[in-house]
Structures are given as structure tokens and as C-alpha cells.
Amino acid sequence: METKVKSNGTAKKVNATVKKEVQKKLTEEAVGKTVVPEKTKTVGKPTINLDDRIQKFEKLRGLATQRERLTETLSELTKFNYNQDDSSSFHLRDSRNLEFKTTNTNLIKLVTTHLQSTLEQRKSEIEEQIVKFEL
């Protein structure tokens, strides 16, 4: 036990509060409560459910698949743009078999250029999501 001397010369006990903490800890342990000292409490990552982790992994795999498809489409579109000649045609068909056809090279160039920039933008967005993704 440690003692300090006051300025008036009498001894003062320093361990009084320490004894109370030890006594409280022993009482709680005897009752069955687990005691974690304040200094040893740690704040860690919350535990993640296995199903949640697998679901997040599947989402990441889906993003990776989207990126692969966009990369392939961009590659094919780039080949088309560089190998395009004056005999190109552009066809659109909807679910009711209505069609739009054109051989206008200026229009085809406009459409492919716009499509390429849109796909590149979407690819960048997906890559950003992949980089920021946390499992």
C-alpha cells in the first residue's frame, strides 16, 4: 500500500479507490458477470454473416462480369469504327419487328461514336464501384 504525506504531516492512503474497483470486480465475477476492464475494451469490426459475405461476393462477381462484357463490346465497336467503309449499314429492330435501316455513313459514325462514349463512361463507373467495393 502506498502512502503520501500531506503538507500537514499526516499520511494519506492512495489505494482506497483501487480497492473499491477490485472489490467491485470480484463481486461481479462471483455473481457470474464477466468483467472487461475499461482499458482492455477494443472496438473491432462487427462479425459478418457468411450469407451476407457470399452475397457481397456475388455482387462483386456481377460487377466484374459487366465490366468484361463492356470491354468486349467496346473492342468490337472500335474494330467496326476503324474498319468501316462506305458500304456499311445500320439496322434496328424492335420486339414488334418494326425496323429502322440506314446506310448514311455520317449517321452511322454519329451513332457509333455516341455509343462508344456511353459504354466507356459506364465502364468507368463500374470500375469505380469495383475499386470502392468492400467485402
CSV table of C-alpha atoms in Angstrom, one decimal:
chain,number,residue,atom,x,y,z
A,1,MET,CA,0.0,0.0,0.0
A,2,GLU,CA,1.3,3.4,-1.0
A,3,THR,CA,1.1,6.4,1.3
A,4,LYS,CA,1.5,10.1,0.6
A,5,VAL,CA,2.3,12.7,3.2
A,6,LYS,CA,0.0,15.7,3.2
A,7,SER,CA,1.5,19.1,3.8
A,8,ASN,CA,0.3,19.0,7.4
A,9,GLY,CA,2.4,15.8,8.0
A,10,THR,CA,-0.4,13.2,8.2
A,11,ALA,CA,-0.3,10.1,5.9
A,12,LYS,CA,-3.0,9.7,3.3
A,13,LYS,CA,-3.9,6.3,1.7
A,14,VAL,CA,-3.9,6.4,-2.2
A,15,ASN,CA,-5.2,2.9,-2.7
A,16,ALA,CA,-8.7,3.5,-1.5
A,17,THR,CA,-10.3,3.8,-5.0
A,18,VAL,CA,-8.2,1.0,-6.3
A,19,LYS,CA,-9.5,-1.3,-3.6
A,20,LYS,CA,-13.1,-0.4,-4.4
A,21,GLU,CA,-12.6,-1.2,-8.1
A,22,VAL,CA,-11.0,-4.6,-7.2
A,23,GLN,CA,-13.8,-5.3,-4.8
A,24,LYS,CA,-16.4,-4.5,-7.4
A,25,LYS,CA,-14.7,-6.7,-10.0
A,26,LEU,CA,-14.5,-9.6,-7.6
A,27,THR,CA,-18.2,-9.2,-6.7
A,28,GLU,CA,-19.3,-9.2,-10.3
A,29,GLU,CA,-17.2,-12.2,-11.1
A,30,ALA,CA,-18.7,-14.1,-8.1
A,31,VAL,CA,-22.2,-13.3,-9.3
A,32,GLY,CA,-21.3,-14.6,-12.8
A,33,LYS,CA,-20.9,-11.4,-14.8
A,34,THR,CA,-17.9,-11.2,-17.0
A,35,VAL,CA,-15.9,-8.1,-16.4
A,36,VAL,CA,-13.9,-6.4,-19.1
A,37,PRO,CA,-11.6,-3.7,-17.7
A,38,GLU,CA,-12.2,-0.3,-19.4
A,39,LYS,CA,-8.6,-0.2,-20.7
A,40,THR,CA,-8.8,-3.6,-22.5
A,41,LYS,CA,-12.1,-3.0,-24.3
A,42,THR,CA,-11.5,-2.9,-28.0
A,43,VAL,CA,-13.6,-1.7,-30.8
A,44,GLY,CA,-13.3,-4.1,-33.7
A,45,LYS,CA,-15.1,-4.9,-36.9
A,46,PRO,CA,-18.5,-6.3,-36.4
A,47,THR,CA,-18.7,-10.0,-37.3
A,48,ILE,CA,-20.1,-10.6,-40.8
A,49,ASN,CA,-22.7,-13.2,-41.5
A,50,LEU,CA,-21.4,-15.9,-44.0
A,51,ASP,CA,-24.5,-15.5,-46.2
A,52,ASP,CA,-24.0,-11.7,-46.3
A,53,ARG,CA,-20.4,-12.2,-47.3
A,54,ILE,CA,-21.3,-14.6,-50.1
A,55,GLN,CA,-24.0,-12.2,-51.3
A,56,LYS,CA,-21.4,-9.4,-51.5
A,57,PHE,CA,-19.0,-11.6,-53.3
A,58,GLU,CA,-21.7,-12.4,-55.9
A,59,LYS,CA,-22.4,-8.7,-56.3
A,60,LEU,CA,-18.7,-8.1,-56.9
A,61,ARG,CA,-18.6,-11.0,-59.4
A,62,GLY,CA,-21.6,-9.5,-61.2
A,63,LEU,CA,-19.8,-6.1,-61.5
A,64,ALA,CA,-16.7,-7.9,-62.9
A,65,THR,CA,-18.8,-9.7,-65.4
A,66,GLN,CA,-20.4,-6.4,-66.5
A,67,ARG,CA,-17.0,-4.9,-66.9
A,68,GLU,CA,-15.8,-7.9,-69.1
A,69,ARG,CA,-18.9,-7.6,-71.4
A,70,LEU,CA,-18.4,-3.8,-71.7
A,71,THR,CA,-14.8,-4.3,-72.6
A,72,GLU,CA,-15.6,-6.9,-75.3
A,73,THR,CA,-18.4,-4.7,-76.7
A,74,LEU,CA,-16.0,-1.7,-76.8
A,75,SER,CA,-13.4,-3.7,-78.5
A,76,GLU,CA,-15.9,-4.9,-81.2
A,77,LEU,CA,-17.2,-1.4,-81.7
A,78,THR,CA,-13.6,0.0,-82.0
A,79,LYS,CA,-12.9,-2.6,-84.7
A,80,PHE,CA,-16.0,-1.6,-86.5
A,81,ASN,CA,-15.2,2.1,-86.4
A,82,TYR,CA,-11.7,1.6,-87.8
A,83,ASN,CA,-12.7,-1.0,-90.4
A,84,GLN,CA,-15.8,0.9,-91.6
A,85,ASP,CA,-16.2,1.5,-95.3
A,86,ASP,CA,-18.8,3.3,-97.4
A,87,SER,CA,-20.9,0.1,-97.7
A,88,SER,CA,-21.9,0.0,-94.0
A,89,SER,CA,-25.5,-0.2,-92.9
A,90,PHE,CA,-27.2,0.2,-89.6
A,91,HIS,CA,-30.3,-1.8,-88.6
A,92,LEU,CA,-32.6,-1.5,-85.6
A,93,ARG,CA,-35.5,-3.9,-84.9
A,94,ASP,CA,-37.9,-3.8,-82.0
A,95,SER,CA,-40.0,-6.6,-80.5
A,96,ARG,CA,-42.8,-6.0,-83.0
A,97,ASN,CA,-40.4,-6.4,-85.9
A,98,LEU,CA,-40.5,-2.7,-86.8
A,99,GLU,CA,-37.2,-1.8,-88.4
A,100,PHE,CA,-35.0,1.2,-89.0
A,101,LYS,CA,-32.3,0.9,-91.6
A,102,THR,CA,-29.8,3.4,-92.9
A,103,THR,CA,-26.6,3.4,-95.0
A,104,ASN,CA,-25.8,7.0,-94.2
A,105,THR,CA,-22.2,6.8,-93.1
A,106,ASN,CA,-22.4,10.1,-91.2
A,107,LEU,CA,-25.3,8.9,-89.2
A,108,ILE,CA,-23.7,5.6,-88.5
A,109,LYS,CA,-20.5,7.4,-87.4
A,110,LEU,CA,-22.5,9.6,-85.0
A,111,VAL,CA,-24.4,6.6,-83.5
A,112,THR,CA,-21.2,4.5,-83.0
A,113,THR,CA,-19.3,7.4,-81.6
A,114,HIS,CA,-22.1,8.2,-79.1
A,115,LEU,CA,-22.4,4.5,-78.2
A,116,GLN,CA,-18.7,4.2,-77.6
A,117,SER,CA,-18.5,7.2,-75.3
A,118,THR,CA,-21.6,6.0,-73.4
A,119,LEU,CA,-20.1,2.5,-72.9
A,120,GLU,CA,-16.7,3.9,-71.9
A,121,GLN,CA,-18.5,6.1,-69.3
A,122,ARG,CA,-20.4,3.1,-67.9
A,123,LYS,CA,-17.2,1.0,-67.8
A,124,SER,CA,-15.5,3.8,-65.8
A,125,GLU,CA,-18.5,3.8,-63.3
A,126,ILE,CA,-18.3,0.0,-62.9
A,127,GLU,CA,-14.6,0.1,-62.4
A,128,GLU,CA,-15.0,2.8,-59.7
A,129,GLN,CA,-17.6,0.6,-57.9
A,130,ILE,CA,-15.2,-2.3,-58.1
A,131,VAL,CA,-12.4,-0.3,-56.6
A,132,LYS,CA,-14.6,1.0,-53.8
A,133,PHE,CA,-16.2,-2.4,-53.1
A,134,GLU,CA,-15.8,-3.8,-49.6
A,135,LEU,CA,-16.3,-7.5,-48.8
